[in-house]
Short mmCIF file of C-alpha atoms in Angstrom, two decimals:
data_model
loop_
_atom_site.label_atom_id
_atom_site.label_comp_id
_atom_site.label_asym_id
_atom_site.label_seq_id
_atom_site.Cartn_x
_atom_site.Cartn_y
_atom_site.Cartn_z
CA MET A 791 -81.56 -41.83 45.03
CA SER A 792 -85.60 -41.56 44.91
CA GLU A 793 -87.73 -41.78 42.13
CA ALA A 794 -88.64 -38.28 42.56
CA GLU A 795 -84.90 -37.26 42.70
CA GLY A 796 -84.10 -39.14 39.54
CA PRO A 797 -85.83 -37.07 37.11
CA LYS A 798 -85.14 -33.88 39.23
CA GLY A 799 -81.43 -34.82 39.53
CA GLY A 800 -81.42 -35.75 35.82
CA PHE A 801 -82.91 -32.69 34.60
CA GLY A 802 -80.79 -30.62 36.85
CA GLY A 803 -77.73 -32.37 35.64
CA PHE A 804 -78.94 -31.78 31.99
CA GLY A 805 -79.67 -28.25 32.64
CA GLY A 806 -76.40 -27.46 34.29
CA PHE A 807 -74.49 -29.10 31.24
CA PHE A 808 -76.53 -26.96 28.89
CA ALA A 809 -75.61 -23.95 30.73
CA ARG A 810 -72.12 -24.84 30.85
CA ALA A 811 -72.02 -25.56 27.36
CA GLN A 812 -73.73 -22.34 26.54
CA GLN A 813 -71.29 -20.63 28.69
CA LEU A 814 -68.28 -22.14 26.99
CA ALA A 815 -69.69 -21.30 23.51
CA THR A 816 -70.41 -17.78 24.52
CA GLN A 817 -66.78 -17.71 25.68
CA ALA A 818 -65.73 -18.98 22.55
CA VAL A 819 -67.31 -16.54 20.59
CA GLU A 820 -66.13 -13.68 22.76
CA ASN A 821 -62.53 -15.13 22.48
CA ALA A 822 -62.64 -15.32 18.84
CA ARG A 823 -64.23 -11.90 18.26
CA PRO A 824 -60.80 -10.15 18.94
CA VAL A 825 -59.24 -12.39 16.49
CA ALA A 826 -61.89 -11.88 13.80
CA GLU A 827 -61.64 -7.99 14.44
CA LYS A 828 -57.67 -8.22 14.23
CA VAL A 829 -58.07 -10.52 11.02
CA LYS A 830 -60.32 -8.00 9.56
CA GLU A 831 -58.39 -4.89 10.47
CA ARG A 832 -55.37 -6.70 8.88
CA ALA A 833 -57.34 -7.46 5.76
CA ALA A 834 -58.41 -3.66 5.47
CA GLN A 835 -54.73 -2.79 5.95
CA LEU A 836 -53.76 -5.08 3.38
CA ASP A 837 -56.34 -3.65 0.76
CA THR A 838 -55.25 -0.25 1.76
CA THR A 839 -51.67 -0.77 1.29
CA LYS A 840 -52.52 -2.57 -2.22
CA VAL A 841 -54.56 0.25 -3.12
CA ARG A 842 -52.05 2.74 -2.06
CA GLU A 843 -49.28 0.77 -3.94
CA VAL A 844 -51.33 0.96 -7.04
CA VAL A 845 -52.25 4.58 -6.62
CA GLN A 846 -48.30 5.42 -5.98
CA GLN A 847 -47.44 3.16 -9.14
CA ALA A 848 -49.95 5.11 -11.19
CA GLY A 849 -48.53 8.32 -10.24
CA VAL A 850 -44.78 7.36 -10.62
CA GLN A 851 -46.19 6.03 -14.32
CA ALA A 852 -47.85 9.48 -14.93
CA GLN A 853 -45.00 11.51 -13.79
CA GLU A 854 -42.70 9.47 -16.21
CA VAL A 855 -45.12 9.87 -18.99
CA LEU A 856 -45.30 13.74 -17.97
CA GLN A 857 -41.42 13.89 -17.98
CA ARG A 858 -41.36 12.26 -21.67
CA ALA A 859 -43.73 14.59 -23.12
CA GLN A 860 -42.04 17.68 -21.50
CA THR A 861 -38.62 16.29 -22.84
CA ALA A 862 -40.17 15.64 -26.25
CA ALA A 863 -41.84 19.22 -26.34
CA GLU A 864 -38.83 21.12 -25.38
CA PRO A 865 -37.54 21.88 -28.66
CA GLN A 866 -40.79 23.13 -29.81
CA LEU A 867 -41.37 25.02 -26.58
CA ALA A 868 -37.70 26.76 -27.03
CA GLN A 869 -38.85 27.62 -30.70
CA ALA A 870 -42.21 29.04 -29.64
CA ARG A 871 -40.47 31.14 -26.96
CA ALA A 872 -37.83 32.31 -29.55
CA MET A 873 -40.68 33.13 -32.10
CA ALA A 874 -42.61 34.96 -29.26
CA ASP A 875 -39.44 36.88 -28.31
CA LYS A 876 -38.90 37.98 -31.79
CA GLN A 877 -42.50 39.01 -32.51
CA ALA A 878 -42.45 40.84 -29.19
CA HIS A 879 -39.23 42.83 -30.29
CA SER A 880 -40.79 43.43 -33.67
CA LEU A 881 -43.80 44.62 -32.21
CA ALA A 882 -42.00 46.70 -29.41
CA LYS A 883 -40.13 48.46 -32.63
CA VAL A 884 -43.46 49.10 -34.32
CA ASN A 885 -44.96 50.54 -31.21
CA ALA A 886 -42.01 52.64 -30.45
CA LYS A 887 -42.28 54.38 -33.84
CA THR A 888 -45.99 54.83 -33.35
CA PHE A 889 -45.74 56.16 -29.97
CA LEU A 890 -42.79 58.48 -30.76
CA ASN A 891 -44.94 59.61 -33.86
CA ALA A 892 -48.47 59.27 -34.02
CA ASN A 893 -48.38 60.35 -37.58
CA ALA A 894 -46.29 57.88 -39.15
CA GLN A 895 -47.24 56.08 -42.35
CA PHE A 896 -44.15 54.17 -43.12
CA GLY A 897 -43.02 50.93 -41.39
CA VAL A 898 -46.48 50.93 -39.67
CA PRO A 899 -49.07 47.72 -39.62
CA ILE A 900 -51.60 48.04 -42.29
CA GLU A 901 -54.30 47.62 -39.47
CA ASN A 902 -52.99 50.77 -37.81
CA LEU A 903 -53.61 52.73 -40.66
CA ALA A 904 -56.74 51.26 -42.11
CA GLU A 905 -58.72 50.91 -38.90
CA ARG A 906 -58.42 54.15 -37.48
CA GLY A 907 -59.70 57.51 -38.56
CA ASP A 908 -57.70 61.06 -38.82
CA ASP A 909 -58.57 61.60 -35.26
CA GLY A 910 -56.93 58.30 -34.29
CA MET A 911 -60.15 56.77 -33.18
CA PRO A 912 -61.35 53.39 -34.34
CA LEU A 913 -63.30 53.13 -37.78
CA ALA A 914 -66.61 51.13 -38.07
CA ALA A 915 -65.09 49.49 -40.90
CA PRO A 916 -61.44 49.68 -42.27
CA ARG A 917 -60.52 51.93 -45.30
CA VAL A 918 -57.62 52.16 -47.71
CA PRO A 919 -54.99 53.69 -45.72
CA PRO A 920 -54.91 57.60 -46.78
CA VAL A 921 -51.15 57.61 -47.85
CA LEU A 922 -51.54 54.76 -49.96
CA GLU A 923 -54.83 56.03 -51.67
CA MET A 924 -53.06 59.46 -52.35
CA MET A 925 -50.04 57.63 -53.71
CA LEU A 926 -52.26 55.39 -55.94
CA ALA A 927 -54.47 58.41 -57.12
CA ARG A 928 -51.49 60.17 -58.29
CA LEU A 929 -50.04 57.33 -60.23
CA GLU A 930 -53.35 56.62 -61.98
CA THR A 931 -53.81 60.12 -63.30
CA THR A 932 -50.33 59.61 -65.22
CA GLN A 933 -49.83 59.05 -68.90
CA ALA A 934 -48.71 55.83 -70.05
CA GLU A 935 -45.43 57.16 -71.36
CA ALA A 936 -44.58 58.56 -68.02
CA PHE A 937 -44.30 55.10 -66.52
CA VAL A 938 -40.98 54.75 -68.52
CA SER A 939 -37.77 56.53 -67.66
CA GLU A 940 -34.66 56.28 -69.95
CA GLY A 941 -36.36 53.34 -71.61
CA ARG A 942 -36.78 51.53 -68.37
CA PRO A 943 -40.06 51.07 -66.53
CA ILE A 944 -40.44 53.39 -63.48
CA PHE A 945 -40.96 50.56 -61.07
CA ALA A 946 -37.93 48.69 -62.09
CA LEU A 947 -35.61 51.68 -61.60
CA PRO A 948 -33.39 51.62 -58.46
CA PRO A 949 -34.76 54.26 -56.31
CA ASP A 950 -32.83 57.36 -54.72
CA GLN A 951 -32.73 55.82 -51.35
CA GLN A 952 -31.55 59.17 -49.55
CA ALA A 953 -34.27 61.27 -51.37
CA THR A 954 -36.96 58.63 -50.84
CA ARG A 955 -36.13 58.32 -46.85
CA ALA A 956 -36.46 62.27 -46.87
CA LEU A 957 -39.77 62.43 -48.49
CA ALA A 958 -40.84 59.40 -46.20
CA LYS A 959 -40.02 61.39 -43.14
CA ALA A 960 -41.85 64.28 -44.40
CA ILE A 961 -44.84 62.22 -45.00
CA ASP A 962 -44.37 60.93 -41.42
CA THR A 963 -44.26 64.36 -40.13
CA ASN A 964 -47.60 65.72 -41.64
CA LEU A 965 -49.06 63.66 -44.26
CA ASN A 966 -51.89 66.38 -44.68
CA THR A 967 -49.29 68.89 -45.90
CA PHE A 968 -47.54 66.59 -48.37
CA ASN A 969 -48.33 67.48 -52.01
CA PHE A 970 -48.20 64.51 -54.23
CA THR A 971 -49.30 66.25 -57.37
CA ASN A 972 -46.20 68.30 -57.91
CA ARG A 973 -43.99 65.27 -57.32
CA GLU A 974 -42.49 63.41 -60.36
CA VAL A 975 -44.25 60.30 -61.09
CA HIS A 976 -41.07 58.12 -60.48
CA THR A 977 -40.65 59.69 -57.21
CA VAL A 978 -44.24 58.74 -56.12
CA ALA A 979 -43.58 55.17 -57.68
CA ALA A 980 -40.56 55.10 -55.38
CA LEU A 981 -42.53 56.27 -52.38
CA LEU A 982 -45.18 53.50 -53.22
CA ARG A 983 -42.48 50.79 -53.20
CA GLN A 984 -40.90 51.88 -50.00
CA PHE A 985 -44.16 52.06 -48.34
CA LEU A 986 -45.03 48.42 -49.25
CA VAL A 987 -41.42 47.52 -48.52
CA GLU A 988 -41.70 48.88 -45.18
CA LEU A 989 -44.98 47.10 -44.19
CA PRO A 990 -44.16 44.88 -41.07
CA GLU A 991 -46.12 42.09 -42.74
CA PRO A 992 -46.54 41.66 -46.68
CA VAL A 993 -50.07 42.65 -47.73
CA LEU A 994 -51.30 38.94 -48.10
CA THR A 995 -49.76 38.23 -44.95
CA TRP A 996 -47.43 35.45 -43.88
CA GLN A 997 -50.15 32.90 -42.84
CA LEU A 998 -51.67 32.53 -46.47
CA TYR A 999 -48.22 32.41 -48.29
CA ASP A 1000 -48.42 28.76 -48.85
CA GLU A 1001 -51.88 28.64 -49.61
CA ILE A 1002 -51.63 31.25 -52.29
CA ILE A 1003 -48.66 29.86 -54.07
CA THR A 1004 -50.57 26.60 -54.28
CA ALA A 1005 -53.56 28.18 -55.59
CA SER A 1006 -51.34 29.61 -58.44
CA GLN A 1007 -50.36 26.25 -59.44
CA CYS A 1008 -53.74 24.93 -60.12
CA THR A 1009 -54.24 23.28 -63.66
CA SER A 1010 -57.07 25.55 -64.65
CA GLU A 1011 -57.86 29.33 -64.64
CA ALA A 1012 -61.12 28.51 -63.07
CA GLN A 1013 -59.69 26.50 -60.48
CA THR A 1014 -56.99 28.99 -59.63
CA ALA A 1015 -59.69 31.86 -59.22
CA ASP A 1016 -61.55 29.67 -56.76
CA ALA A 1017 -58.52 28.81 -54.68
CA PHE A 1018 -57.52 32.48 -54.61
CA LYS A 1019 -60.94 33.62 -53.52
CA ARG A 1020 -60.94 31.20 -50.67
CA ALA A 1021 -57.43 32.36 -49.64
CA ILE A 1022 -58.51 36.08 -50.01
CA ASP A 1023 -61.56 35.56 -47.91
CA LYS A 1024 -59.32 34.55 -44.99
CA LEU A 1025 -57.38 37.91 -44.99
CA PRO A 1026 -57.88 40.09 -42.10
CA PRO A 1027 -60.26 42.85 -42.77
CA ALA A 1028 -57.54 45.58 -43.09
CA SER A 1029 -55.23 43.57 -45.26
CA LYS A 1030 -58.26 42.74 -47.74
CA VAL A 1031 -59.40 46.26 -48.27
CA VAL A 1032 -55.70 46.95 -49.14
CA ALA A 1033 -55.49 44.27 -51.46
CA GLY A 1034 -58.67 45.02 -53.13
CA ARG A 1035 -57.07 48.48 -53.94
CA LEU A 1036 -53.68 47.57 -54.79
CA VAL A 1037 -54.14 44.37 -57.05
CA PRO A 1038 -56.54 45.93 -59.29
CA PHE A 1039 -54.31 48.99 -59.76
CA ILE A 1040 -51.41 46.64 -60.61
CA ALA A 1041 -53.65 45.09 -62.89
CA ARG A 1042 -54.86 48.12 -64.51
CA VAL A 1043 -51.12 49.40 -64.88
CA ALA A 1044 -50.34 46.07 -66.60
CA SER A 1045 -53.49 46.06 -69.03
CA ASP A 1046 -53.17 49.70 -69.99
CA GLY A 1047 -49.77 48.77 -71.25
CA LYS A 1048 -47.95 51.01 -68.92
CA LEU A 1049 -45.87 48.09 -67.68
CA ASP A 1050 -45.41 44.35 -68.85
CA ILE A 1051 -46.83 41.77 -66.51
CA GLY A 1052 -43.60 40.26 -65.71
CA THR A 1053 -41.98 43.50 -64.71
CA ILE A 1054 -44.69 44.49 -62.67
CA SER A 1055 -44.83 41.16 -60.68
CA LEU A 1056 -41.16 41.42 -60.12
CA SER A 1057 -41.67 44.79 -58.82
CA PHE A 1058 -44.58 44.44 -56.67
CA GLY A 1059 -44.66 40.47 -55.71
CA PRO A 1060 -42.42 40.24 -52.65
CA SER A 1061 -44.40 43.37 -51.29
CA LEU A 1062 -47.64 41.41 -51.60
CA LEU A 1063 -46.52 37.92 -50.98
CA ARG A 1064 -43.14 36.37 -49.28
CA PRO A 1065 -42.56 33.58 -46.82
CA LYS A 1066 -41.66 34.50 -43.25
CA ARG A 1067 -38.01 33.66 -42.87
CA LYS A 1068 -35.38 34.89 -40.83
CA GLU A 1069 -32.23 32.93 -41.32
CA GLY A 1070 -30.89 33.53 -44.85
CA ALA A 1071 -33.50 36.00 -45.61
CA LEU A 1072 -32.39 37.45 -48.98
CA ARG A 1073 -30.98 34.04 -50.14
CA SER A 1074 -34.57 32.40 -49.37
CA LEU A 1075 -36.31 35.31 -50.95
CA MET A 1076 -34.25 34.98 -54.23
CA GLU A 1077 -35.08 30.93 -54.26
CA ASP A 1078 -38.66 31.91 -53.66
CA LEU A 1079 -38.97 34.78 -56.20
CA PRO A 1080 -39.94 32.64 -59.40
CA ALA A 1081 -43.04 31.18 -57.26
CA ILE A 1082 -43.71 34.82 -56.03
CA CYS A 1083 -43.88 36.14 -59.51
CA ALA A 1084 -45.81 33.33 -60.99
CA ALA A 1085 -48.53 33.74 -58.05
CA THR A 1086 -48.39 37.50 -58.63
CA GLU A 1087 -49.10 36.97 -62.35
CA SER A 1088 -51.89 34.79 -61.62
CA LEU A 1089 -53.39 37.35 -58.99
CA ILE A 1090 -53.32 39.84 -61.75
CA ALA A 1091 -54.97 37.71 -64.17
CA CYS A 1092 -57.75 36.89 -61.83
CA SER A 1093 -58.08 40.56 -60.39
CA PRO A 1094 -61.54 41.18 -61.98
CA ALA A 1095 -63.16 38.04 -60.47
CA LEU A 1096 -61.37 38.47 -57.14
CA PHE A 1097 -61.84 42.28 -56.66
CA PRO A 1098 -65.01 43.78 -58.22
CA PRO A 1099 -64.37 47.31 -59.42
CA GLN A 1100 -64.21 49.83 -56.28
CA PRO A 1101 -66.08 53.15 -56.20
CA ALA A 1102 -64.37 56.04 -57.15
CA SER A 1103 -61.91 57.61 -54.77
CA PRO A 1104 -63.59 59.90 -52.38
CA PRO A 1105 -63.19 63.71 -53.24
CA GLU A 1106 -61.02 64.35 -49.94
CA ALA A 1107 -58.55 61.81 -51.15
CA GLU A 1108 -58.48 63.36 -54.58
CA ALA A 1109 -58.10 66.66 -52.90
CA ALA A 1110 -55.33 65.38 -50.59
CA ALA A 1111 -53.55 64.00 -53.52
CA GLY A 1112 -53.83 67.13 -55.37
CA GLY A 1113 -52.42 69.40 -52.54
#
């Protein structure tokens, strides 16, 4: 090999080796690429599977929690459904009576009577139901001695149910033609009690029963009056208007000596205030009666602070009461 060929041959040999090495390296990279892609794909699959497993597990846990919550809530849901059914049934009865007789006065919710005018259209503000105003106006013109019959307070006398129902039916037929003035005071008293007893909800509402009973048990008269006022302010507008007319009337009857406060509380207490109970209603009412009467006595005592004096009866109400 010549000197000239040596370098050439040497360089050529090195170049060939380098080219071969580069080729082998490139081939190795190319061979490794599919493996790397497979590894990457597998890793992605593993991650996705793991995420899916976590999600599925979370879903199962959420379903179990939901199932437990539904199971725990089922008694309350059943009770709520039963209460809703009873309310719907009661409302249907009231609506049926109103639908059959748009003039109905007895057994009709306070708001139906207080929030609509004589033409049946909604009023801007609730009023004392005319039938209630007429009865109270008639009783307010009565002399003290007339509130006692055969030695007993008229509000404590058992009413003639048949006669009272017949008169109530006549009022339901046409209130405007019914003359309260020529009725005996004990008859009007019986009608008033019947009207209040037949209200679908007591004047001071089911919802405020516990709060009013608690208010009556405060240690001082000032605290009692404040607690009563907070409760009265929560009444629906129609109920508040009726309470503002009825409670002062009861208080005036008691203060005028027409009835002692114990008798009048027993006569009117359950119509103003009673708990909402269906099962064993009479027994429950008898058990609650002492607390109801005590609360009614406290309401009567606090009446001037709770219900400021009302304006005089409008002329049309007085005229209607007089026939």
